[in-house]
Amino acid sequence: MASESPTVVSKVVIYLRATGDAPILKQQKFQVSGNDKFGRVIDFLRKQLHRDTLFVYVNSAFSPNPDELVSDLYNNFGIDGKLVVNYACSMAWG
């Protein structure tokens, strides 16, 4: 019996959406390696926004573990070929 392996994604398109009082980035779509951990996306956002405290959510629903692979999040929660990541300066959801 052949076992199915999960789809390997080399590059993932991430769409960053500001929520609440968070500043809007000039560029909202980015491509990152699927092998990167989600923590790298969080660190990038912190540097771009010059904030130490930042709340980051996938699909306006949950805050993933920073150790999750971007490709795993995309395979499970990607919509229309991109992973939607919401960010806020104060807690927005759960």
Coordinates of C-alpha atoms in Angstrom, one line a residue:
M1 CA 0.0 0.0 0.0
A2 CA 1.5 3.4 -1.0
S3 CA 1.6 6.0 1.7
E4 CA 0.7 9.6 0.8
S5 CA 3.3 12.2 1.8
P6 CA 2.1 15.7 2.5
T7 CA 2.6 18.2 -0.3
V8 CA 6.0 19.9 0.0
V9 CA 5.8 23.6 -0.7
S10 CA 9.1 25.3 -1.4
K11 CA 7.8 28.9 -1.3
V12 CA 4.7 30.1 0.5
V13 CA 2.9 33.4 -0.2
I14 CA 2.0 35.1 3.1
Y15 CA -0.6 37.9 3.1
L16 CA -0.1 40.2 6.1
R17 CA -3.3 42.0 7.3
A18 CA -3.3 44.7 10.0
T19 CA -6.0 44.3 12.7
G20 CA -7.2 46.9 15.2
D21 CA -4.8 49.7 15.8
A22 CA -1.8 48.0 14.1
P23 CA -0.1 50.1 11.3
I24 CA -0.6 48.8 7.8
L25 CA 2.5 47.7 5.9
K26 CA 3.2 49.2 2.5
Q27 CA 3.9 45.8 1.1
Q28 CA 1.4 43.2 2.4
K29 CA 2.4 40.1 0.3
F30 CA 5.6 38.2 0.9
Q31 CA 7.1 34.9 -0.2
V32 CA 9.0 32.9 2.4
S33 CA 10.5 29.4 2.3
G34 CA 8.2 26.7 3.4
N35 CA 11.0 25.3 5.5
D36 CA 11.1 28.4 7.7
K37 CA 9.5 28.4 11.1
F38 CA 6.6 30.7 11.8
G39 CA 8.8 32.5 14.3
R40 CA 10.7 34.0 11.5
V41 CA 7.6 35.6 10.2
I42 CA 6.9 37.0 13.7
D43 CA 10.4 38.4 14.0
F44 CA 10.1 40.0 10.5
L45 CA 6.9 41.7 11.5
R46 CA 8.4 43.0 14.8
K47 CA 11.3 44.5 12.9
Q48 CA 9.1 46.1 10.3
L49 CA 6.7 47.6 12.9
H50 CA 9.3 48.4 15.5
R51 CA 7.3 46.6 18.2
D52 CA 8.4 44.2 20.9
T53 CA 4.9 43.0 21.6
L54 CA 2.9 41.8 18.7
F55 CA -0.1 39.4 18.4
V56 CA -0.1 37.2 15.3
Y57 CA -3.0 35.0 14.1
V58 CA -3.6 32.7 11.1
N59 CA -7.0 33.3 9.4
S60 CA -8.2 35.5 12.2
A61 CA -8.6 32.4 14.3
F62 CA -5.6 31.2 16.3
S63 CA -2.0 32.0 17.1
P64 CA 0.3 29.3 15.9
N65 CA 3.3 28.0 17.8
P66 CA 6.5 29.9 16.5
D67 CA 8.1 26.5 16.0
E68 CA 5.5 25.4 13.4
L69 CA 6.8 25.2 9.8
V70 CA 5.3 27.7 7.4
S71 CA 4.6 24.9 4.9
D72 CA 2.6 23.0 7.4
L73 CA 0.5 26.0 8.3
Y74 CA 0.0 26.7 4.6
N75 CA -1.0 23.1 3.8
N76 CA -3.6 23.0 6.6
F77 CA -4.9 26.6 6.6
G78 CA -3.9 28.2 3.2
I79 CA -6.7 29.8 1.2
D80 CA -6.6 30.8 -2.5
G81 CA -2.9 30.0 -2.7
K82 CA -1.8 32.1 0.2
L83 CA -1.5 32.0 4.0
V84 CA -3.4 34.9 5.6
V85 CA -1.7 36.2 8.7
N86 CA -3.4 38.9 10.8
Y87 CA -1.3 41.0 13.2
A88 CA -2.3 43.4 16.0
C89 CA -0.6 45.5 18.7
S90 CA -3.1 44.4 21.3
M91 CA -5.0 41.1 21.7
A92 CA -7.6 40.8 19.0
W93 CA -8.9 37.2 19.1
G94 CA -8.8 34.4 21.7

